[in-house]
C-alpha cells in the first residue's frame, strides 16, 4: 500500500528552502537530489520564482546544475543566506541556527545538542553560554535507564535549554 506524502504549505516549503540554504552555507552536505525535491515541494506548494520550475524539473543527469539553480531560486525569493565571514561569528550563527531547530522541534534534541557540543562549542573553547546545551548533549549521549529519568525528559530539558539560549540572544540584541 503506497504511503501518501502530505502536501506542504507555502510557509513550510519556504522554511525547507531556508533550512537547506543555511545547511549549505554552513558547509553541511546537501545533495542535489534534496535541492531538486525541495524545489518540487515548493512549486507544488505554490511558491513562485522564475527559476523554481527549472530546479524542480531537473533530471538525474542534470543534477550537477542543481546547486547553482538552487542559489538562484534563493536569491529570487530573498532567502539566500551568507554566514558571517569571521569564523567565530559564523560558529555562533551556527549555534543559534541549530538551537532554533531544537526549539521549534525540527531537529532531534540529542542530534542538535551533540552537534553544538562537537562542532560549535569545541571550536569556541566551550563558552559559558553554550554550557547548558553541552550539558544536555552529555546527558543524552550517556543516558542510562538506571538514572531514573526518561530520555523524553532529557529531550525536554534540551529544548528548554535551546529556548533559553535563544532568548538570551534576543535580549542581548535588543540591548545593543
PDB file of C-alpha atoms in Angstrom:
ATOM      1  CA  UNK A   1       0.000   0.000   0.000  1.00  0.00           C
ATOM      2  CA  UNK A   2       1.641   3.308  -1.062  1.00  0.00           C
ATOM      3  CA  UNK A   3       2.238   5.943   1.566  1.00  0.00           C
ATOM      4  CA  UNK A   4       0.950   9.363   0.563  1.00  0.00           C
ATOM      5  CA  UNK A   5       3.121  12.320   1.395  1.00  0.00           C
ATOM      6  CA  UNK A   6       1.193  15.302   2.691  1.00  0.00           C
ATOM      7  CA  UNK A   7       1.481  18.386   0.511  1.00  0.00           C
ATOM      8  CA  UNK A   8       3.483  21.161   2.152  1.00  0.00           C
ATOM      9  CA  UNK A   9       2.033  24.562   2.769  1.00  0.00           C
ATOM     10  CA  UNK A  10       3.731  27.532   1.147  1.00  0.00           C
ATOM     11  CA  UNK A  11       5.232  28.534   4.526  1.00  0.00           C
ATOM     12  CA  UNK A  12       6.553  25.004   5.140  1.00  0.00           C
ATOM     13  CA  UNK A  13       8.134  24.942   1.682  1.00  0.00           C
ATOM     14  CA  UNK A  14       9.799  28.316   2.261  1.00  0.00           C
ATOM     15  CA  UNK A  15      11.046  27.099   5.643  1.00  0.00           C
ATOM     16  CA  UNK A  16      12.516  23.993   3.977  1.00  0.00           C
ATOM     17  CA  UNK A  17      14.273  26.142   1.368  1.00  0.00           C
ATOM     18  CA  UNK A  18      15.640  28.405   4.106  1.00  0.00           C
ATOM     19  CA  UNK A  19      16.804  25.392   6.123  1.00  0.00           C
ATOM     20  CA  UNK A  20      18.676  23.990   3.135  1.00  0.00           C
ATOM     21  CA  UNK A  21      20.167  27.428   2.426  1.00  0.00           C
ATOM     22  CA  UNK A  22      21.566  27.542   5.958  1.00  0.00           C
ATOM     23  CA  UNK A  23      22.816  23.958   5.800  1.00  0.00           C
ATOM     24  CA  UNK A  24      24.676  24.687   2.550  1.00  0.00           C
ATOM     25  CA  UNK A  25      26.068  27.959   3.929  1.00  0.00           C
ATOM     26  CA  UNK A  26      27.396  26.134   6.994  1.00  0.00           C
ATOM     27  CA  UNK A  27      29.127  23.586   4.729  1.00  0.00           C
ATOM     28  CA  UNK A  28      26.862  20.677   5.595  1.00  0.00           C
ATOM     29  CA  UNK A  29      26.371  18.142   2.833  1.00  0.00           C
ATOM     30  CA  UNK A  30      23.162  18.801   0.933  1.00  0.00           C
ATOM     31  CA  UNK A  31      22.668  16.531  -2.053  1.00  0.00           C
ATOM     32  CA  UNK A  32      21.432  17.761  -5.402  1.00  0.00           C
ATOM     33  CA  UNK A  33      18.504  15.364  -5.053  1.00  0.00           C
ATOM     34  CA  UNK A  34      17.464  17.204  -1.859  1.00  0.00           C
ATOM     35  CA  UNK A  35      17.654  20.569  -3.621  1.00  0.00           C
ATOM     36  CA  UNK A  36      15.561  19.330  -6.535  1.00  0.00           C
ATOM     37  CA  UNK A  37      12.985  17.763  -4.191  1.00  0.00           C
ATOM     38  CA  UNK A  38      12.773  20.997  -2.170  1.00  0.00           C
ATOM     39  CA  UNK A  39      12.201  22.856  -5.431  1.00  0.00           C
ATOM     40  CA  UNK A  40       9.433  20.442  -6.400  1.00  0.00           C
ATOM     41  CA  UNK A  41       7.840  20.699  -2.939  1.00  0.00           C
ATOM     42  CA  UNK A  42       7.932  24.495  -3.165  1.00  0.00           C
ATOM     43  CA  UNK A  43       6.463  24.516  -6.667  1.00  0.00           C
ATOM     44  CA  UNK A  44       3.602  22.231  -5.617  1.00  0.00           C
ATOM     45  CA  UNK A  45       3.032  24.423  -2.524  1.00  0.00           C
ATOM     46  CA  UNK A  46       2.511  27.483  -4.709  1.00  0.00           C
ATOM     47  CA  UNK A  47       5.849  29.226  -4.227  1.00  0.00           C
ATOM     48  CA  UNK A  48       6.622  31.373  -7.250  1.00  0.00           C
ATOM     49  CA  UNK A  49      10.086  32.165  -8.573  1.00  0.00           C
ATOM     50  CA  UNK A  50      11.366  32.444 -12.154  1.00  0.00           C
ATOM     51  CA  UNK A  51      13.923  29.622 -11.688  1.00  0.00           C
ATOM     52  CA  UNK A  52      11.908  27.322  -9.418  1.00  0.00           C
ATOM     53  CA  UNK A  53      10.325  25.227 -12.183  1.00  0.00           C
ATOM     54  CA  UNK A  54      13.738  24.716 -13.779  1.00  0.00           C
ATOM     55  CA  UNK A  55      15.149  23.454 -10.464  1.00  0.00           C
ATOM     56  CA  UNK A  56      12.151  21.220  -9.775  1.00  0.00           C
ATOM     57  CA  UNK A  57      12.294  19.738 -13.269  1.00  0.00           C
ATOM     58  CA  UNK A  58      15.954  18.731 -13.324  1.00  0.00           C
ATOM     59  CA  UNK A  59      16.606  15.150 -14.412  1.00  0.00           C
ATOM     60  CA  UNK A  60      19.103  12.863 -12.709  1.00  0.00           C
ATOM     61  CA  UNK A  61      21.627  13.587 -15.473  1.00  0.00           C
ATOM     62  CA  UNK A  62      21.211  17.313 -14.785  1.00  0.00           C
ATOM     63  CA  UNK A  63      21.808  17.099 -11.002  1.00  0.00           C
ATOM     64  CA  UNK A  64      25.156  18.956 -11.214  1.00  0.00           C
ATOM     65  CA  UNK A  65      23.151  22.062 -12.185  1.00  0.00           C
ATOM     66  CA  UNK A  66      21.044  21.912  -9.010  1.00  0.00           C
ATOM     67  CA  UNK A  67      23.295  23.881  -6.574  1.00  0.00           C
ATOM     68  CA  UNK A  68      23.589  26.914  -8.861  1.00  0.00           C
ATOM     69  CA  UNK A  69      19.871  26.849  -9.708  1.00  0.00           C
ATOM     70  CA  UNK A  70      19.016  26.444  -6.023  1.00  0.00           C
ATOM     71  CA  UNK A  71      21.085  29.523  -5.158  1.00  0.00           C
ATOM     72  CA  UNK A  72      19.338  31.414  -7.959  1.00  0.00           C
ATOM     73  CA  UNK A  73      15.933  30.428  -6.533  1.00  0.00           C
ATOM     74  CA  UNK A  74      17.041  31.524  -3.050  1.00  0.00           C
ATOM     75  CA  UNK A  75      18.178  34.869  -4.408  1.00  0.00           C
ATOM     76  CA  UNK A  76      14.874  35.380  -6.249  1.00  0.00           C
ATOM     77  CA  UNK A  77      12.953  34.589  -3.047  1.00  0.00           C
ATOM     78  CA  UNK A  78      15.200  36.680  -0.802  1.00  0.00           C
ATOM     79  CA  UNK A  79      16.293  33.588   1.129  1.00  0.00           C
ATOM     80  CA  UNK A  80      19.983  33.457   0.211  1.00  0.00           C
ATOM     81  CA  UNK A  81      21.997  33.188   3.422  1.00  0.00           C
ATOM     82  CA  UNK A  82      25.654  34.057   3.890  1.00  0.00           C
ATOM     83  CA  UNK A  83      27.149  33.244   7.281  1.00  0.00           C
ATOM     84  CA  UNK A  84      29.429  35.827   8.874  1.00  0.00           C
ATOM     85  CA  UNK A  85      32.934  35.869   7.401  1.00  0.00           C
ATOM     86  CA  UNK A  86      34.557  35.876  10.842  1.00  0.00           C
ATOM     87  CA  UNK A  87      34.980  32.189  11.814  1.00  0.00           C
ATOM     88  CA  UNK A  88      33.924  32.750  15.458  1.00  0.00           C
ATOM     89  CA  UNK A  89      30.861  34.751  14.422  1.00  0.00           C
ATOM     90  CA  UNK A  90      29.998  32.010  11.925  1.00  0.00           C
ATOM     91  CA  UNK A  91      30.186  29.374  14.690  1.00  0.00           C
ATOM     92  CA  UNK A  92      27.892  31.482  16.879  1.00  0.00           C
ATOM     93  CA  UNK A  93      25.465  31.884  13.965  1.00  0.00           C
ATOM     94  CA  UNK A  94      25.523  28.114  13.539  1.00  0.00           C
ATOM     95  CA  UNK A  95      24.810  27.623  17.255  1.00  0.00           C
ATOM     96  CA  UNK A  96      21.769  29.908  17.044  1.00  0.00           C
ATOM     97  CA  UNK A  97      20.560  28.173  13.891  1.00  0.00           C
ATOM     98  CA  UNK A  98      20.837  24.695  15.434  1.00  0.00           C
ATOM     99  CA  UNK A  99      19.284  25.857  18.721  1.00  0.00           C
ATOM    100  CA  UNK A 100      16.387  27.323  16.749  1.00  0.00           C
ATOM    101  CA  UNK A 101      15.772  23.948  15.140  1.00  0.00           C
ATOM    102  CA  UNK A 102      15.891  22.200  18.514  1.00  0.00           C
ATOM    103  CA  UNK A 103      13.487  24.762  19.969  1.00  0.00           C
ATOM    104  CA  UNK A 104      10.972  24.534  17.115  1.00  0.00           C
ATOM    105  CA  UNK A 105      11.038  20.732  17.067  1.00  0.00           C
ATOM    106  CA  UNK A 106      12.500  20.356  13.583  1.00  0.00           C
ATOM    107  CA  UNK A 107      15.719  18.771  14.909  1.00  0.00           C
ATOM    108  CA  UNK A 108      16.017  15.918  17.371  1.00  0.00           C
ATOM    109  CA  UNK A 109      17.378  17.374  20.658  1.00  0.00           C
ATOM    110  CA  UNK A 110      20.052  14.678  21.005  1.00  0.00           C
ATOM    111  CA  UNK A 111      21.311  15.274  17.455  1.00  0.00           C
ATOM    112  CA  UNK A 112      21.205  19.067  17.808  1.00  0.00           C
ATOM    113  CA  UNK A 113      22.883  19.308  21.186  1.00  0.00           C
ATOM    114  CA  UNK A 114      25.557  16.829  20.107  1.00  0.00           C
ATOM    115  CA  UNK A 115      26.231  18.958  17.030  1.00  0.00           C
ATOM    116  CA  UNK A 116      26.543  22.093  19.192  1.00  0.00           C
ATOM    117  CA  UNK A 117      28.830  20.248  21.609  1.00  0.00           C
ATOM    118  CA  UNK A 118      31.086  18.651  18.992  1.00  0.00           C
ATOM    119  CA  UNK A 119      31.067  21.154  16.127  1.00  0.00           C
ATOM    120  CA  UNK A 120      30.473  24.516  17.759  1.00  0.00           C
ATOM    121  CA  UNK A 121      31.326  24.631  21.467  1.00  0.00           C
ATOM    122  CA  UNK A 122      34.617  22.825  20.940  1.00  0.00           C
ATOM    123  CA  UNK A 123      35.726  25.332  18.288  1.00  0.00           C
ATOM    124  CA  UNK A 124      34.683  28.262  20.502  1.00  0.00           C
ATOM    125  CA  UNK A 125      36.539  26.955  23.570  1.00  0.00           C
ATOM    126  CA  UNK A 126      33.365  25.834  25.386  1.00  0.00           C
ATOM    127  CA  UNK A 127      31.874  29.259  26.208  1.00  0.00           C
ATOM    128  CA  UNK A 128      29.611  29.597  29.226  1.00  0.00           C
ATOM    129  CA  UNK A 129      26.596  30.481  27.033  1.00  0.00           C
ATOM    130  CA  UNK A 130      26.690  27.019  25.444  1.00  0.00           C
ATOM    131  CA  UNK A 131      27.282  25.090  28.682  1.00  0.00           C
ATOM    132  CA  UNK A 132      23.581  24.176  29.249  1.00  0.00           C
ATOM    133  CA  UNK A 133      23.326  22.756  25.711  1.00  0.00           C
ATOM    134  CA  UNK A 134      26.630  20.881  26.073  1.00  0.00           C
ATOM    135  CA  UNK A 135      25.407  19.501  29.419  1.00  0.00           C
ATOM    136  CA  UNK A 136      22.229  18.267  27.698  1.00  0.00           C
ATOM    137  CA  UNK A 137      24.332  16.662  24.967  1.00  0.00           C
ATOM    138  CA  UNK A 138      26.420  14.806  27.582  1.00  0.00           C
ATOM    139  CA  UNK A 139      23.276  13.600  29.358  1.00  0.00           C
ATOM    140  CA  UNK A 140      21.566  12.471  26.165  1.00  0.00           C
ATOM    141  CA  UNK A 141      24.734  10.838  24.844  1.00  0.00           C
ATOM    142  CA  UNK A 142      25.437   8.885  28.022  1.00  0.00           C
ATOM    143  CA  UNK A 143      21.882   8.218  29.199  1.00  0.00           C
ATOM    144  CA  UNK A 144      21.236   5.005  31.065  1.00  0.00           C
ATOM    145  CA  UNK A 145      17.923   3.610  32.255  1.00  0.00           C
ATOM    146  CA  UNK A 146      19.266   3.416  35.814  1.00  0.00           C
ATOM    147  CA  UNK A 147      19.355   7.225  36.036  1.00  0.00           C
ATOM    148  CA  UNK A 148      15.660   7.393  36.934  1.00  0.00           C
ATOM    149  CA  UNK A 149      14.953   9.998  34.295  1.00  0.00           C
ATOM    150  CA  UNK A 150      13.489   9.290  30.868  1.00  0.00           C
ATOM    151  CA  UNK A 151      15.051  10.215  27.545  1.00  0.00           C
ATOM    152  CA  UNK A 152      11.907  12.251  26.877  1.00  0.00           C
ATOM    153  CA  UNK A 153      12.597  14.338  29.983  1.00  0.00           C
ATOM    154  CA  UNK A 154      16.178  14.889  28.837  1.00  0.00           C
ATOM    155  CA  UNK A 155      14.851  15.884  25.398  1.00  0.00           C
ATOM    156  CA  UNK A 156      12.514  18.392  27.061  1.00  0.00           C
ATOM    157  CA  UNK A 157      15.441  19.802  29.052  1.00  0.00           C
ATOM    158  CA  UNK A 158      17.416  20.212  25.820  1.00  0.00           C
ATOM    159  CA  UNK A 159      14.504  22.017  24.136  1.00  0.00           C
ATOM    160  CA  UNK A 160      14.220  24.321  27.145  1.00  0.00           C
ATOM    161  CA  UNK A 161      17.989  24.969  27.141  1.00  0.00           C
ATOM    162  CA  UNK A 162      17.793  25.843  23.443  1.00  0.00           C
ATOM    163  CA  UNK A 163      14.901  28.248  24.080  1.00  0.00           C
ATOM    164  CA  UNK A 164      16.810  29.876  26.953  1.00  0.00           C
ATOM    165  CA  UNK A 165      19.900  30.249  24.771  1.00  0.00           C
ATOM    166  CA  UNK A 166      17.816  31.870  22.032  1.00  0.00           C
ATOM    167  CA  UNK A 167      16.030  34.193  24.451  1.00  0.00           C
ATOM    168  CA  UNK A 168      19.349  35.469  25.818  1.00  0.00           C
ATOM    169  CA  UNK A 169      20.410  36.284  22.264  1.00  0.00           C
ATOM    170  CA  UNK A 170      17.201  38.243  21.707  1.00  0.00           C
ATOM    171  CA  UNK A 171      17.755  40.214  24.922  1.00  0.00           C
ATOM    172  CA  UNK A 172      21.410  40.874  24.032  1.00  0.00           C
ATOM    173  CA  UNK A 173      20.488  42.052  20.533  1.00  0.00           C
ATOM    174  CA  UNK A 174      17.697  44.267  21.842  1.00  0.00           C
ATOM    175  CA  UNK A 175      20.164  45.917  24.237  1.00  0.00           C
ATOM    176  CA  UNK A 176      22.759  46.650  21.575  1.00  0.00           C
TER     177      UNK A 176
END
